[in-house]
Coordinates of N, CA and C in Angstrom, one line a residue:
X1 N 252.2 50.7 -2.3 CA 253.6 50.5 -3.2 C 253.9 52.4 -3.4
X2 N 255.4 52.4 -3.3 CA 256.0 53.4 -3.2 C 255.0 54.5 -4.5
X3 N 254.8 53.6 -5.5 CA 254.7 54.6 -6.7 C 253.6 54.7 -6.6
X4 N 252.0 54.1 -5.3 CA 250.8 54.8 -4.9 C 251.0 55.7 -4.4
X5 N 251.9 55.9 -3.2 CA 252.2 57.2 -2.4 C 252.4 58.3 -2.7
X6 N 253.7 57.9 -4.0 CA 254.3 59.1 -4.4 C 252.9 60.0 -5.7
X7 N 252.2 58.9 -6.2 CA 251.2 59.5 -7.0 C 250.3 60.2 -6.3
X8 N 249.6 59.6 -5.1 CA 249.1 60.9 -4.3 C 249.5 61.6 -3.6
X9 N 250.2 61.9 -3.9 CA 251.3 63.2 -3.1 C 251.5 64.2 -3.8
X10 N 251.7 63.6 -5.3 CA 251.6 64.8 -6.4 C 250.3 65.4 -7.0
X11 N 249.0 64.3 -6.5 CA 247.7 64.3 -6.9 C 247.3 65.8 -6.1
X12 N 247.9 65.6 -4.7 CA 247.6 66.6 -3.6 C 248.2 68.1 -3.7
X13 N 249.5 67.7 -4.0 CA 250.4 69.1 -4.2 C 251.2 68.6 -5.8
X14 N 250.7 69.1 -6.8 CA 251.6 69.0 -7.7 C 252.8 69.7 -7.8
X15 N 253.1 70.5 -7.5 CA 254.4 71.4 -7.1 C 255.8 70.4 -6.5
X16 N 255.4 69.4 -5.6 CA 256.2 68.5 -5.3 C 257.2 68.0 -6.0
X17 N 258.1 68.7 -5.8 CA 259.5 68.7 -7.0 C 260.0 67.2 -6.7
X18 N 260.5 66.9 -5.5 CA 261.7 65.2 -5.3 C 259.8 64.4 -5.3
X19 N 259.2 64.6 -5.2 CA 258.2 63.6 -5.6 C 257.6 63.0 -7.0
X20 N 257.9 64.1 -7.7 CA 258.2 64.1 -9.0 C 259.2 63.5 -9.8
X21 N 260.2 63.6 -9.2 CA 261.6 62.8 -9.6 C 261.6 61.8 -8.9
X22 N 260.8 61.4 -8.0 CA 261.0 59.9 -7.3 C 260.4 59.3 -8.4
X23 N 258.8 59.7 -8.7 CA 258.3 58.9 -9.6 C 259.1 58.6 -10.8
X24 N 259.6 59.9 -11.4 CA 260.3 59.4 -12.6 C 261.2 58.6 -12.6
X25 N 262.4 58.0 -11.3 CA 263.0 57.3 -11.2 C 262.2 56.1 -11.4
X26 N 261.2 56.2 -10.3 CA 260.6 54.6 -10.5 C 260.3 54.2 -12.0
X27 N 259.9 54.9 -13.0 CA 259.4 54.3 -14.0 C 260.8 54.3 -15.4
X28 N 261.4 54.9 -14.7 CA 262.9 55.1 -15.2 C 263.1 53.3 -15.4
X29 N 263.4 52.9 -14.3 CA 263.5 51.5 -13.7 C 262.1 50.4 -15.4
X30 N 261.2 50.8 -15.4 CA 260.7 49.9 -16.2 C 260.7 50.6 -17.6
X31 N 261.5 51.5 -17.8 CA 262.0 51.9 -19.6 C 260.1 52.7 -20.0
X32 N 259.6 53.4 -18.8 CA 258.1 54.0 -19.7 C 258.3 55.2 -19.5
X33 N 259.5 55.3 -21.1 CA 259.9 57.1 -21.2 C 259.0 58.1 -21.1
X34 N 257.7 58.1 -21.7 CA 256.7 59.1 -22.3 C 256.2 59.5 -20.4
X35 N 256.2 59.0 -19.5 CA 255.8 58.8 -17.9 C 257.5 59.5 -17.6
X36 N 258.2 59.3 -17.8 CA 259.4 59.4 -17.1 C 259.5 60.9 -18.1
X37 N 259.9 61.5 -18.9 CA 259.8 62.6 -19.3 C 258.7 63.5 -18.7
X38 N 257.9 62.9 -18.9 CA 256.3 63.8 -17.6 C 257.3 64.1 -16.8
X39 N 257.2 63.5 -15.7 CA 257.7 63.6 -14.9 C 258.9 64.3 -14.3
X40 N 260.0 63.6 -14.8 CA 261.2 65.0 -14.8 C 261.1 66.1 -15.4
X41 N 260.0 66.4 -16.5 CA 259.7 67.3 -16.7 C 258.9 68.4 -15.6
X42 N 258.0 67.7 -14.7 CA 257.0 68.3 -13.7 C 258.3 68.5 -12.8
X43 N 259.3 68.1 -12.3 CA 260.3 68.5 -11.3 C 261.3 69.3 -11.5
X44 N 261.5 69.3 -12.7 CA 262.4 70.4 -13.1 C 261.8 71.9 -13.2
X45 N 260.7 72.0 -13.8 CA 260.1 73.0 -13.9 C 259.3 73.5 -11.9
X46 N 259.1 72.5 -11.3 CA 259.1 73.0 -10.1 C 260.2 73.2 -9.0
X47 N 261.3 73.1 -9.9 CA 262.6 73.2 -9.2 C 263.7 73.5 -10.3
X48 N 263.3 74.7 -11.0 CA 264.4 74.8 -11.8 C 266.2 74.9 -11.6
X49 N 266.2 75.3 -10.4 CA 267.6 75.2 -9.5 C 267.9 74.1 -9.4
X50 N 267.5 72.7 -9.6 CA 268.1 71.5 -9.4 C 268.6 71.0 -10.8
X51 N 270.2 71.1 -11.0 CA 270.5 71.0 -12.1 C 269.9 69.3 -12.4
X52 N 270.8 68.6 -11.5 CA 269.9 67.2 -11.4 C 269.1 66.3 -11.8
X53 N 267.6 67.2 -11.9 CA 266.2 67.4 -12.6 C 266.2 67.7 -13.7
X54 N 267.1 68.2 -14.0 CA 267.5 68.6 -16.0 C 268.0 67.8 -16.5
X55 N 269.1 67.2 -15.6 CA 269.9 66.1 -16.5 C 269.2 65.0 -16.4
X56 N 268.6 64.5 -15.6 CA 267.6 63.3 -15.8 C 266.5 63.5 -16.6
X57 N 265.8 64.9 -16.8 CA 265.6 64.7 -17.9 C 265.2 64.4 -19.3
X58 N 267.1 65.4 -19.5 CA 267.8 65.6 -20.5 C 268.0 63.9 -21.1
X59 N 268.7 62.9 -20.3 CA 268.6 61.8 -20.1 C 267.5 60.7 -20.3
X60 N 266.2 61.3 -19.7 CA 264.7 60.1 -20.3 C 264.6 60.9 -22.2
X61 N 264.8 61.9 -22.1 CA 264.5 62.5 -23.6 C 265.2 61.3 -24.8
X62 N 266.8 61.4 -24.5 CA 267.8 60.6 -25.1 C 267.0 59.0 -24.8
X63 N 266.8 58.8 -23.9 CA 266.0 57.5 -23.9 C 264.7 57.0 -24.5
X64 N 264.2 58.2 -24.6 CA 262.7 58.2 -25.5 C 263.3 58.0 -27.3
X65 N 264.4 58.1 -27.2 CA 264.5 58.7 -28.5 C 264.8 59.9 -29.3
X66 N 264.9 60.5 -28.4 CA 265.0 62.6 -28.6 C 265.9 62.8 -28.3
X67 N 267.1 62.5 -28.9 CA 268.3 62.8 -28.5 C 268.2 64.7 -28.5
X68 N 267.7 64.4 -29.8 CA 267.9 66.0 -30.3 C 266.8 66.8 -29.0
X69 N 266.3 66.6 -27.8 CA 265.7 67.4 -27.1 C 266.0 67.3 -25.9
X70 N 267.0 66.2 -25.9 CA 267.8 65.9 -25.0 C 268.6 66.8 -24.8
X71 N 269.4 67.6 -25.8 CA 270.7 68.1 -26.1 C 270.3 69.4 -26.5
X72 N 268.9 69.7 -26.7 CA 268.2 71.2 -26.3 C 267.9 71.5 -24.6
X73 N 267.6 70.4 -24.2 CA 267.6 71.0 -22.3 C 268.9 71.2 -21.4
X74 N 269.7 70.2 -22.5 CA 271.1 70.7 -21.8 C 271.4 72.3 -22.2
X75 N 271.5 72.0 -23.3 CA 271.9 73.5 -24.1 C 270.8 74.8 -22.9
X76 N 269.6 74.7 -23.4 CA 269.1 76.0 -22.2 C 269.3 75.5 -20.6
X77 N 270.1 74.8 -20.6 CA 270.5 75.0 -18.5 C 271.7 75.6 -18.9
X78 N 272.4 75.1 -19.7 CA 273.6 75.5 -19.8 C 274.4 77.0 -19.1
X79 N 273.5 77.6 -19.4 CA 274.2 79.1 -18.4 C 273.3 79.6 -17.8
X80 N 272.7 78.5 -16.7 CA 272.7 78.6 -15.4 C 273.7 78.8 -14.8
X81 N 273.7 77.1 -15.0 CA 274.8 76.5 -14.6 C 276.3 76.4 -14.4

């Protein structure tokens, strides 16, 4: 499955931002928020210049019930973008 392939990839290449992001999108469909926030955070940390990764992280944090954390994530990136 795609999940298995992506999981193997990030195990071999922990800085593979796009793979982390895609894992997050897979888990977001299943509303597995703890996994989603971790995966989007790893993607954003690996490629901090990607606004879409930060936005996805903020949305996942809000989806997990941490609206404050989502707002903090967006605020922390506001000056950069």
